[in-house]
Short mmCIF file of N, CA and C in Angstrom, two decimals:
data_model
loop_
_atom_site.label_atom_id
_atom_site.label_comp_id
_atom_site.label_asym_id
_atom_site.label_seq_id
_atom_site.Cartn_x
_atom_site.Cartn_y
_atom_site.Cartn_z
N UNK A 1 -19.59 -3.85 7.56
CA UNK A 1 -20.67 -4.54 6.93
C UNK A 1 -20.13 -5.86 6.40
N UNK A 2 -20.97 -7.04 6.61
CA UNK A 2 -20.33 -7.65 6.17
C UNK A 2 -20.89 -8.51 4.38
N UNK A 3 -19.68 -8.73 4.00
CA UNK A 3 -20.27 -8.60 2.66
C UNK A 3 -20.88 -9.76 2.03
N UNK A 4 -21.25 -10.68 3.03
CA UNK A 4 -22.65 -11.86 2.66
C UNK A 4 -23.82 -11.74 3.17
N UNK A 5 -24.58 -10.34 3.68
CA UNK A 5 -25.71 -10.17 3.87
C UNK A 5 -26.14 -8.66 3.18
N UNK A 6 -27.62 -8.92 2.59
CA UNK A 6 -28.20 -7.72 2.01
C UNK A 6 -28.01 -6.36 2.72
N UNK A 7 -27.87 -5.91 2.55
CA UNK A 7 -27.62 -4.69 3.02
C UNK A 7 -28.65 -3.37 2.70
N UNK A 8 -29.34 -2.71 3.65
CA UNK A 8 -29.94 -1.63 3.46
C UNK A 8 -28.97 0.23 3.71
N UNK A 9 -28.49 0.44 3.00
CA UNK A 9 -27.79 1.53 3.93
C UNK A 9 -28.07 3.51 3.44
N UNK A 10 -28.06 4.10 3.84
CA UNK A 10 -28.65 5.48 3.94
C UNK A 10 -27.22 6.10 3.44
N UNK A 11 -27.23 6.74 1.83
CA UNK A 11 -25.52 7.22 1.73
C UNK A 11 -26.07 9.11 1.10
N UNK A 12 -25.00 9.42 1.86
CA UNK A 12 -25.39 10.97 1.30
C UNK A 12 -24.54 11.01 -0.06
N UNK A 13 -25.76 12.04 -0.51
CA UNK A 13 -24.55 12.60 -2.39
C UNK A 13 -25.14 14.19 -2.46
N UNK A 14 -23.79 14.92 -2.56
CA UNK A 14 -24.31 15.97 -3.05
C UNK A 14 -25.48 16.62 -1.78
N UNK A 15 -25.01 16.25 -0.88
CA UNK A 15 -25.80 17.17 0.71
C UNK A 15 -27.39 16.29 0.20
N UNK A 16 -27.81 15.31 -0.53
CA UNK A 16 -28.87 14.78 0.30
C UNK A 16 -28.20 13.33 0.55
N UNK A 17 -30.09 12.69 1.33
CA UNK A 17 -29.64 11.51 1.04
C UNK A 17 -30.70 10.27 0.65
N UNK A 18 -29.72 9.67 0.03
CA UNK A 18 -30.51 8.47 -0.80
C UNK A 18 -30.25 6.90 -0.42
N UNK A 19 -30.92 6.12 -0.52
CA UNK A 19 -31.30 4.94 -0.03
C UNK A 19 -30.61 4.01 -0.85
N UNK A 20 -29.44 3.06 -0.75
CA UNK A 20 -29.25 2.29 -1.41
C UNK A 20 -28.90 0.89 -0.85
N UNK A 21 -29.72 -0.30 -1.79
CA UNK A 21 -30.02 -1.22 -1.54
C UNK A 21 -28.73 -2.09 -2.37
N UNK A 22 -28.04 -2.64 -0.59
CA UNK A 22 -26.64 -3.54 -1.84
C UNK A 22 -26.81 -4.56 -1.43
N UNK A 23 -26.44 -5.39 -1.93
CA UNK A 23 -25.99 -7.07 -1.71
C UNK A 23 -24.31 -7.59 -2.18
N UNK A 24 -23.97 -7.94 -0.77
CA UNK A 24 -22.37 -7.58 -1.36
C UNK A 24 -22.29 -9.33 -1.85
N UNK A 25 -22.93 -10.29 -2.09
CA UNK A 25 -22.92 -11.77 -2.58
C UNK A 25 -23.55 -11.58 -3.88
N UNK A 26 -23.49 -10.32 -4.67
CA UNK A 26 -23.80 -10.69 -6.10
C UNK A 26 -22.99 -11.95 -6.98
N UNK A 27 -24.24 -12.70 -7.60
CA UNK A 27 -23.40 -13.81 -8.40
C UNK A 27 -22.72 -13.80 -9.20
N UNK A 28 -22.84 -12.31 -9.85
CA UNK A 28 -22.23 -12.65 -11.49
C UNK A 28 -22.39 -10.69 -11.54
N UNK A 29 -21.32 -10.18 -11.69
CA UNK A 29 -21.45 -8.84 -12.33
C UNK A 29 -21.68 -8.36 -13.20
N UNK A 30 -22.85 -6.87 -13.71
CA UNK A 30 -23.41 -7.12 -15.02
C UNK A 30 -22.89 -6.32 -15.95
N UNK A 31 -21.58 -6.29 -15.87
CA UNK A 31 -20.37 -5.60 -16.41
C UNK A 31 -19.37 -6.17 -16.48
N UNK A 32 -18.86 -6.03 -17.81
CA UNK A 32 -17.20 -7.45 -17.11
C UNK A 32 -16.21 -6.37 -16.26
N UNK A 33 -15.83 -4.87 -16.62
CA UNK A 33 -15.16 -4.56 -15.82
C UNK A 33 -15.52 -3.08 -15.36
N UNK A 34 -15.24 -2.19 -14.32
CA UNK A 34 -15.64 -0.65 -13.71
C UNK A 34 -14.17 -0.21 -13.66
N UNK A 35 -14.21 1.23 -14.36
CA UNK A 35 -12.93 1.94 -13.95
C UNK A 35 -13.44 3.05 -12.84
N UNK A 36 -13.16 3.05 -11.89
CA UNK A 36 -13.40 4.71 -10.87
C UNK A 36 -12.37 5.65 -10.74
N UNK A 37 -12.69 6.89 -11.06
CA UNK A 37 -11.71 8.09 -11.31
C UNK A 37 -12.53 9.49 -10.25
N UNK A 38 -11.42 9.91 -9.75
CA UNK A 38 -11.89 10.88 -8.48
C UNK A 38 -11.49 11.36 -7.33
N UNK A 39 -12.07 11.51 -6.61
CA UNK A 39 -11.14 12.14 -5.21
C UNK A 39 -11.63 11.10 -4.11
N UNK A 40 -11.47 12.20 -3.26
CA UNK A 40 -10.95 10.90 -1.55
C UNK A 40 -12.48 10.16 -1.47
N UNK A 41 -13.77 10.49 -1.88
CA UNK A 41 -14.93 10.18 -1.98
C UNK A 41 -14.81 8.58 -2.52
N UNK A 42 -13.95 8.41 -3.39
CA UNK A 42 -13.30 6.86 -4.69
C UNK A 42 -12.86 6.51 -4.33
N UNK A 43 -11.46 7.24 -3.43
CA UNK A 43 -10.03 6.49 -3.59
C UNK A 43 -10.32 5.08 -2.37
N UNK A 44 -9.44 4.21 -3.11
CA UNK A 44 -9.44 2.87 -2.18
C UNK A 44 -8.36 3.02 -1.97
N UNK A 45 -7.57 3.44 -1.69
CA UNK A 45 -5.68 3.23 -1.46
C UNK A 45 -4.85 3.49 -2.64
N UNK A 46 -5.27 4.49 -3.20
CA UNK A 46 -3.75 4.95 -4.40
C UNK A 46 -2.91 6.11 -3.41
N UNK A 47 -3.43 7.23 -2.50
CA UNK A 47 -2.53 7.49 -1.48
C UNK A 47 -1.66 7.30 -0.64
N UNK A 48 -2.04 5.92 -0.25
CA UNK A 48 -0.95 5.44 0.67
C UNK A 48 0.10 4.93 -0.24
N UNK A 49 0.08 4.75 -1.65
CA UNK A 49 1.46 4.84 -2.38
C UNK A 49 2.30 5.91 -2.73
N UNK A 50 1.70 7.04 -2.28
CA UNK A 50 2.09 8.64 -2.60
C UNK A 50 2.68 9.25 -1.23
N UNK A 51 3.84 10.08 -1.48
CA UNK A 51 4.20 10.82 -0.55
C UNK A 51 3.04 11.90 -0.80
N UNK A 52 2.49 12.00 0.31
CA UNK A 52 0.97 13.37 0.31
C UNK A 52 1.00 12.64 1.73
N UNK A 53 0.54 14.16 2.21
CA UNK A 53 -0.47 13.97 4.08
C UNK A 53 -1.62 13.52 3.76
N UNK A 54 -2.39 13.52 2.64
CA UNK A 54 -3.71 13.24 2.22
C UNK A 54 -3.61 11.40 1.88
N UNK A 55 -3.85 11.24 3.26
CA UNK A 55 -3.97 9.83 3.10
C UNK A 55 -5.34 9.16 4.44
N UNK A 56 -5.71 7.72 4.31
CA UNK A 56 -6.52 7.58 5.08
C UNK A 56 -6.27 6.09 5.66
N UNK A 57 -4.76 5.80 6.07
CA UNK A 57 -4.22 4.32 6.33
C UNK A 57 -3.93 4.42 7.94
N UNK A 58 -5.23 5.27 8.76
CA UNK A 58 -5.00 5.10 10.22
C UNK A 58 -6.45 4.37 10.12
N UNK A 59 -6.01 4.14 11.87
CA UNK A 59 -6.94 2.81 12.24
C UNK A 59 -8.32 2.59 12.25
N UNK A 60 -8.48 4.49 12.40
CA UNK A 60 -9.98 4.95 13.02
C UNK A 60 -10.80 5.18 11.19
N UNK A 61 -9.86 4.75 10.18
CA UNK A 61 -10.81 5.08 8.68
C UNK A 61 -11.09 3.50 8.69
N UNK A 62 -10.44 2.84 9.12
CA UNK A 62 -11.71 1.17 8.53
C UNK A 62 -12.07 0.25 9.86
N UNK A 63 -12.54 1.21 10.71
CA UNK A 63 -13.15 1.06 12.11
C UNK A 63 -14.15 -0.29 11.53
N UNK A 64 -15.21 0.13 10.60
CA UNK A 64 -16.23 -0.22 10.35
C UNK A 64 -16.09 -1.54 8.74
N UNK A 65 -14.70 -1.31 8.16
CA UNK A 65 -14.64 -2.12 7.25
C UNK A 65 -14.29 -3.38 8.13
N UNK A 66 -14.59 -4.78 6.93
CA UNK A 66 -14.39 -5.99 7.33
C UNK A 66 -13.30 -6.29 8.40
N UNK A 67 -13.24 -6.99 9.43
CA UNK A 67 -11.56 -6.70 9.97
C UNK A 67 -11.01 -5.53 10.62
N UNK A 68 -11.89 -4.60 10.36
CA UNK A 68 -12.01 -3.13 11.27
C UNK A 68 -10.87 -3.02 10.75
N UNK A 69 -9.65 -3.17 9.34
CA UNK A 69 -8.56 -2.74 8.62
C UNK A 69 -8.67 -1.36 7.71
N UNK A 70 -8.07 -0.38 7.94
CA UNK A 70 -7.51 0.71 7.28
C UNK A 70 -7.23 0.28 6.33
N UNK A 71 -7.75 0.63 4.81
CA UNK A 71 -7.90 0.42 3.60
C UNK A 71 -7.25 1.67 2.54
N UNK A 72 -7.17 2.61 3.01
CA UNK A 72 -7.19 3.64 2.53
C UNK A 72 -7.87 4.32 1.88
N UNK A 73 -9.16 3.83 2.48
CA UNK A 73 -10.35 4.79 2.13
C UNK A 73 -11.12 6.17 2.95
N UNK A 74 -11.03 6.96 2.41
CA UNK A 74 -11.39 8.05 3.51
C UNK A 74 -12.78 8.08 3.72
N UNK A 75 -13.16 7.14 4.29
CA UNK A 75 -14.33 6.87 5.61
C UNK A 75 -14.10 5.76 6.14
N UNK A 76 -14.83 5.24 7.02
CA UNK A 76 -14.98 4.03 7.95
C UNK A 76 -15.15 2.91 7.38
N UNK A 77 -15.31 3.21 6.62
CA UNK A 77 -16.43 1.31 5.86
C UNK A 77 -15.82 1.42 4.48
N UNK A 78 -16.98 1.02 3.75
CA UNK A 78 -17.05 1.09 2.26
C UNK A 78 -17.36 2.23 1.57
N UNK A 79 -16.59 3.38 0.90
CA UNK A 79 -16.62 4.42 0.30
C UNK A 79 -17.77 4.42 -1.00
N UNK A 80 -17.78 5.50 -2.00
CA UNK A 80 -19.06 5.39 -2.58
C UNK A 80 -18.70 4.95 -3.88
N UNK A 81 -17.42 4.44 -4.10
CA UNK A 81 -16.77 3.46 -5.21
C UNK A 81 -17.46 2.58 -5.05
N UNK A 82 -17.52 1.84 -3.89
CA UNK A 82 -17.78 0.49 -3.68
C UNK A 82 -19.24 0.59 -3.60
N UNK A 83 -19.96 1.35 -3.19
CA UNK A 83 -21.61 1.44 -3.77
C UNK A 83 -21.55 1.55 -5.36
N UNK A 84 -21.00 2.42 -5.60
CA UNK A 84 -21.38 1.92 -7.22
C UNK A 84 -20.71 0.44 -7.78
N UNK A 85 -19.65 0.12 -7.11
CA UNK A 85 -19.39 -1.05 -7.85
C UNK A 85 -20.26 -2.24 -7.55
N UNK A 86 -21.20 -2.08 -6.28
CA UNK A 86 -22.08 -3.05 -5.99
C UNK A 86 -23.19 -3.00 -7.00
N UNK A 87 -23.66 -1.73 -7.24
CA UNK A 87 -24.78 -1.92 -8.06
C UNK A 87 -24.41 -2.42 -9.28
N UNK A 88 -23.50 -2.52 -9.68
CA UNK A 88 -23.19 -2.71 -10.96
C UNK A 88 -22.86 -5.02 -10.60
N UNK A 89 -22.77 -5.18 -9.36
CA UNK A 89 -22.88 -6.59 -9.13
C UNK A 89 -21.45 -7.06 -8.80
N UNK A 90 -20.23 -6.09 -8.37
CA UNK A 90 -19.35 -6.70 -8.12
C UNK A 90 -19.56 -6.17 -6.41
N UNK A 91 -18.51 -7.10 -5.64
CA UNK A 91 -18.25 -7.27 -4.12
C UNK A 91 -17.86 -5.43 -3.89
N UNK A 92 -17.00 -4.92 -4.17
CA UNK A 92 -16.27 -4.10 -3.76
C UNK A 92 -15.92 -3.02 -5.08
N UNK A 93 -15.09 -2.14 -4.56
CA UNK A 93 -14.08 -1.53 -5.80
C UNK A 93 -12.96 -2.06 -6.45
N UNK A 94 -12.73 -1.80 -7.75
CA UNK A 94 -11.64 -2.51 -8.28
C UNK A 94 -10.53 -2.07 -6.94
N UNK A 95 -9.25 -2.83 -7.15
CA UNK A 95 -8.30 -2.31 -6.32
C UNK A 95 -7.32 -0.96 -7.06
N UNK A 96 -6.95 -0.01 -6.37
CA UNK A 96 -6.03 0.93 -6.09
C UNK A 96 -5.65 0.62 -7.50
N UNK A 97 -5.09 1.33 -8.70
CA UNK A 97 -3.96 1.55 -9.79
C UNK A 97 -2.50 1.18 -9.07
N UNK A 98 -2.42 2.31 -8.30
CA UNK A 98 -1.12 2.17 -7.26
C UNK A 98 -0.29 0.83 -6.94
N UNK A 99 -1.20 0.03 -6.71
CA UNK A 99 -0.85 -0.92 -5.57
C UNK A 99 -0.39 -2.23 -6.76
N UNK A 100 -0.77 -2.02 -7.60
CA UNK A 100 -0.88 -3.35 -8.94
C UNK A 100 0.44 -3.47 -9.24
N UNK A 101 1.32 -4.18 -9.13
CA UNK A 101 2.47 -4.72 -9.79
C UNK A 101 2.57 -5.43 -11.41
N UNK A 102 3.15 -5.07 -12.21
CA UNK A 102 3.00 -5.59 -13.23
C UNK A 102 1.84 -6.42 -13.84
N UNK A 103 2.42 -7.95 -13.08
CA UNK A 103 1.45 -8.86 -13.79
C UNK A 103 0.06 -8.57 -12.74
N UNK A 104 -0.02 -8.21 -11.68
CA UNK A 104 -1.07 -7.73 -11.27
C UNK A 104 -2.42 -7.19 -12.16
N UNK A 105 -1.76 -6.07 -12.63
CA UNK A 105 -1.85 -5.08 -13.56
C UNK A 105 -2.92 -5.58 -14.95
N UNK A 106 -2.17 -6.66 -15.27
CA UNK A 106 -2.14 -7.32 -16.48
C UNK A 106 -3.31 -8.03 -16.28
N UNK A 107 -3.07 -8.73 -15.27
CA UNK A 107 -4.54 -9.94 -14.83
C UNK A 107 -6.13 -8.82 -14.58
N UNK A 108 -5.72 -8.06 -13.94
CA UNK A 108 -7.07 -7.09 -13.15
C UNK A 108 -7.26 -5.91 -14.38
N UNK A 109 -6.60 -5.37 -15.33
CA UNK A 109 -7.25 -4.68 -16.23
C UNK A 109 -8.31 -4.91 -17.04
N UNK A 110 -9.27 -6.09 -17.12
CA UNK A 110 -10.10 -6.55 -18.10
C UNK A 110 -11.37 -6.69 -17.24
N UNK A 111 -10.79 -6.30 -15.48
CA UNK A 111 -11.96 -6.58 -14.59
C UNK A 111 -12.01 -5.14 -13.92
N UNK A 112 -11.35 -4.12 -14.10
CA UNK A 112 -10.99 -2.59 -13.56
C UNK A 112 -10.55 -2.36 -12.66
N UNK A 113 -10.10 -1.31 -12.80
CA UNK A 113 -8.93 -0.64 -11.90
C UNK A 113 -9.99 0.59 -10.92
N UNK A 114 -9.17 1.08 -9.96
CA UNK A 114 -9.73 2.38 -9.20
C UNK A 114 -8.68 3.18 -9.45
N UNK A 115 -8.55 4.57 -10.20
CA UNK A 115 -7.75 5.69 -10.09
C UNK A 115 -7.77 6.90 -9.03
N UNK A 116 -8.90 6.60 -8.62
CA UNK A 116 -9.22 8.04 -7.43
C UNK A 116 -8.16 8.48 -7.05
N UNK A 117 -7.93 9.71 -6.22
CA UNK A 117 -6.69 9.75 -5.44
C UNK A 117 -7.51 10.62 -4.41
N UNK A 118 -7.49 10.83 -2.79
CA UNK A 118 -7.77 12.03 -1.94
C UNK A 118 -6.77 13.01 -2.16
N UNK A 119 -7.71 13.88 -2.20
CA UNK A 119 -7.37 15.57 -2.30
C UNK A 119 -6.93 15.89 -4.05
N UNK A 120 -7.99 15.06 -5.00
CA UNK A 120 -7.37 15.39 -6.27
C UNK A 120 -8.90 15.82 -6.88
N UNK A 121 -8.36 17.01 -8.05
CA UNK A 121 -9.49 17.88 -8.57
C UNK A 121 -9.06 17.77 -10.12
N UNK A 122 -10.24 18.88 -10.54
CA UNK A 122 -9.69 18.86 -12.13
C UNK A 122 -8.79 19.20 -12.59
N UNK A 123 -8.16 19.90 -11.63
CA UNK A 123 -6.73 21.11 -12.12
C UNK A 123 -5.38 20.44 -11.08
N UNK A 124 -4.56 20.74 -12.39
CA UNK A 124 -3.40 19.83 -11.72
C UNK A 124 -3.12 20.40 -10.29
N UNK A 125 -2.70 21.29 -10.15
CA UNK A 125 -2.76 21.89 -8.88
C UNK A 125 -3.65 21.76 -7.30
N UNK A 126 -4.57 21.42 -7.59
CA UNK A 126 -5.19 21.23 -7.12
C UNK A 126 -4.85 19.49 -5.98
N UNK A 127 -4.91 19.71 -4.96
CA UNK A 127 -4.29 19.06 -3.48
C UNK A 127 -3.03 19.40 -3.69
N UNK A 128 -2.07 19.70 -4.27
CA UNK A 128 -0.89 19.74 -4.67
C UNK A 128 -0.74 20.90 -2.70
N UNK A 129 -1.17 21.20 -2.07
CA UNK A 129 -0.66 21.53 -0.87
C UNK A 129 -0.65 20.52 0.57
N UNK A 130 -1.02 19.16 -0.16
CA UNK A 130 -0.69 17.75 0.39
C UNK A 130 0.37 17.30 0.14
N UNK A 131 0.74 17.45 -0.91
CA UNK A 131 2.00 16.86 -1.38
C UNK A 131 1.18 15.94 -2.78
N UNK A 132 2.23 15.36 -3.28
CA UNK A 132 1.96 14.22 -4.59
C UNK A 132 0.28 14.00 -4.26
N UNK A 133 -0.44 13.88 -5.36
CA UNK A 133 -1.94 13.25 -5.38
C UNK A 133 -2.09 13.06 -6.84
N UNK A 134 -2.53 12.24 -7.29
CA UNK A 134 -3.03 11.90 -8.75
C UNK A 134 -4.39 12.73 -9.17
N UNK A 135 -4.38 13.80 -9.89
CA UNK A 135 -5.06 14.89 -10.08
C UNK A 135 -5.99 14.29 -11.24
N UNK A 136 -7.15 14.99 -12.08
CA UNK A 136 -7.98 13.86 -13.00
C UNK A 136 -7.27 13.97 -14.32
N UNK A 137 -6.44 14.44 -14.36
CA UNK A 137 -5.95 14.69 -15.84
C UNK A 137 -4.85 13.10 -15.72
N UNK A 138 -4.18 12.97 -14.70
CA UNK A 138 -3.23 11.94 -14.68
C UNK A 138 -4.14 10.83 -14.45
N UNK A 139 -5.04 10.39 -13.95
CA UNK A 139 -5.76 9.65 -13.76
C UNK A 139 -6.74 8.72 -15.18
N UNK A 140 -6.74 10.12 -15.83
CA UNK A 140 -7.06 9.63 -17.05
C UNK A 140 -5.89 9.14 -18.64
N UNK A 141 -4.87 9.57 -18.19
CA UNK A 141 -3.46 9.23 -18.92
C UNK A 141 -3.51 7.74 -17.95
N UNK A 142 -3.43 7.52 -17.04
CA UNK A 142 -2.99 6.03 -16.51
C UNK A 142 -3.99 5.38 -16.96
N UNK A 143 -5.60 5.93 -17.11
CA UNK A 143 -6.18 5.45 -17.35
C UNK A 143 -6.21 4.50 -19.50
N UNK A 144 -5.73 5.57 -19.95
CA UNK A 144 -5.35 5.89 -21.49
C UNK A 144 -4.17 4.79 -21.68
N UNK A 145 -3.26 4.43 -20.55
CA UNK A 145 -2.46 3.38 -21.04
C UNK A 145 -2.85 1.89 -20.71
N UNK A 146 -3.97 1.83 -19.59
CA UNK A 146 -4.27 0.22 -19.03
C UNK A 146 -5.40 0.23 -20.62
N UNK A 147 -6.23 1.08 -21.57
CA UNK A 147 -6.35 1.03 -22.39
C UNK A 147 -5.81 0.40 -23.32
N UNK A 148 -5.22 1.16 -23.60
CA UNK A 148 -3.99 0.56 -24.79
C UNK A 148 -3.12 -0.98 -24.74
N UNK A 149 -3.17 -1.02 -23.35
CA UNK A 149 -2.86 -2.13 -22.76
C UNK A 149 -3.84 -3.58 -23.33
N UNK A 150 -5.01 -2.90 -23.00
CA UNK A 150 -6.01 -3.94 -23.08
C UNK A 150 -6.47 -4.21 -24.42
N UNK A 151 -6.31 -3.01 -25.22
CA UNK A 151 -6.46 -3.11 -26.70
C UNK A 151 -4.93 -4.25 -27.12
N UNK A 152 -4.44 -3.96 -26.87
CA UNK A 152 -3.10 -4.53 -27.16
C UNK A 152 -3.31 -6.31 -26.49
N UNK A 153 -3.62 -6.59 -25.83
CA UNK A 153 -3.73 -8.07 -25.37
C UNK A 153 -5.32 -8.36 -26.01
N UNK A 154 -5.92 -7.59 -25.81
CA UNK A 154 -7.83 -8.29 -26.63
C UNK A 154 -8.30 -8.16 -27.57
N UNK A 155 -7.68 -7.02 -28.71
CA UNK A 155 -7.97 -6.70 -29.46
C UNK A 155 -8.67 -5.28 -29.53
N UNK A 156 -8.80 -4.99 -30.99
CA UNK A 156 -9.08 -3.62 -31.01
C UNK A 156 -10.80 -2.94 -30.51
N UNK A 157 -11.33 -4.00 -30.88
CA UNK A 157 -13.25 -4.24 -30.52
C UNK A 157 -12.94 -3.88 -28.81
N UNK A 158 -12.27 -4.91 -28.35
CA UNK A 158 -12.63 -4.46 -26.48
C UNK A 158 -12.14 -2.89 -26.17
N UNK A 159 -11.05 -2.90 -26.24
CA UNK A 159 -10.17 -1.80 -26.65
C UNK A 159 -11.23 -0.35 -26.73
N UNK A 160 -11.64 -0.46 -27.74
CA UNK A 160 -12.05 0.70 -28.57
C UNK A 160 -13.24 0.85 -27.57
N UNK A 161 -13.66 0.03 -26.98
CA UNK A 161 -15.13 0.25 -26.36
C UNK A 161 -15.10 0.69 -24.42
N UNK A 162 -13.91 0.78 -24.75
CA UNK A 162 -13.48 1.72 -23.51
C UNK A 162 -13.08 2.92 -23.61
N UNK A 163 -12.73 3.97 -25.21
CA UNK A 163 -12.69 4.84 -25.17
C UNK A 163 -13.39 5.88 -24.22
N UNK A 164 -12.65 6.65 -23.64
CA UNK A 164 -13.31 8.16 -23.53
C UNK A 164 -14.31 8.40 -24.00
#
């Protein structure tokens, strides 16, 4: 899809399906930043930083994304991160936790991160027969320090209003 024309597209949730209307040229997002936390349904590429088989960086998962490039999203195109991050008026999903290098890190926390991981549940255990996956309990500790982080560079008001 490409992401300067409206877009009509048909996305299943939960075995039905529902109609959602994106526009990937939103002007202005009506949120300053989205955190996404979840499984392979979210993940944009925090797997392919993980030793796990549960990954989605072959050719035939971004057949359909821009560039027909493997993203590490487990489907073809744009995963259902990136529908919600459209409605909310940004292009895409934040990028991967994983992939952020320091000052990376630093710059993109005030605009959000993606924590998802494929094959991760509520219980630590859980994909753990993939190998390494960021499960929701760790997801929300990484999440608990780009927090603190952000409280710590913006103050306690921004900070606090990202609590849990």
């Amino acid at each position: 899809m490409d992401a300067g024309y409206e877009t009509e597209e048909a996305v299943t949730s939960g075995g039905r399906w529902d109609l959602v209307l994106a526009s990937g040229a939103a002007a202005e997002a009506n949120v300053p930043a989205i955190f996404i936390f979840g499984d392979s349904t979210a993940d944009v590429g925090n797997n392919d930083y993980l030793p796990t088989r549960a990954r989605a960086n072959f050719p035939y998962y971004g057949i359909d994304f821009p560039n027909g490039t493997a993203t590490g999203r487990f489907s073809n195109g744009f995963n259902s991160a990136d529908e919600i991050a459209r409605k909310f008026g940004f292009k895409m999903s934040p990028p991967p936790f994983l992939v952020l290098k320091l000052e990376e890190l630093r710059a993109q926390m005030s605009r959000g991160i993606n924590f998802a991981s494929g094959a991760a549940g509520i219980f630590d255990h859980t994909g753990s027969s993939f190998g390494t996956v960021l499960p929701m309990g760790l997801q929300v500790q990484h999440f608990a320090t780009v927090s603190a982080n952000l409280t710590a560079s913006m103050g306690f008001r921004c900070g606090a209003s990202l609590a849990l």
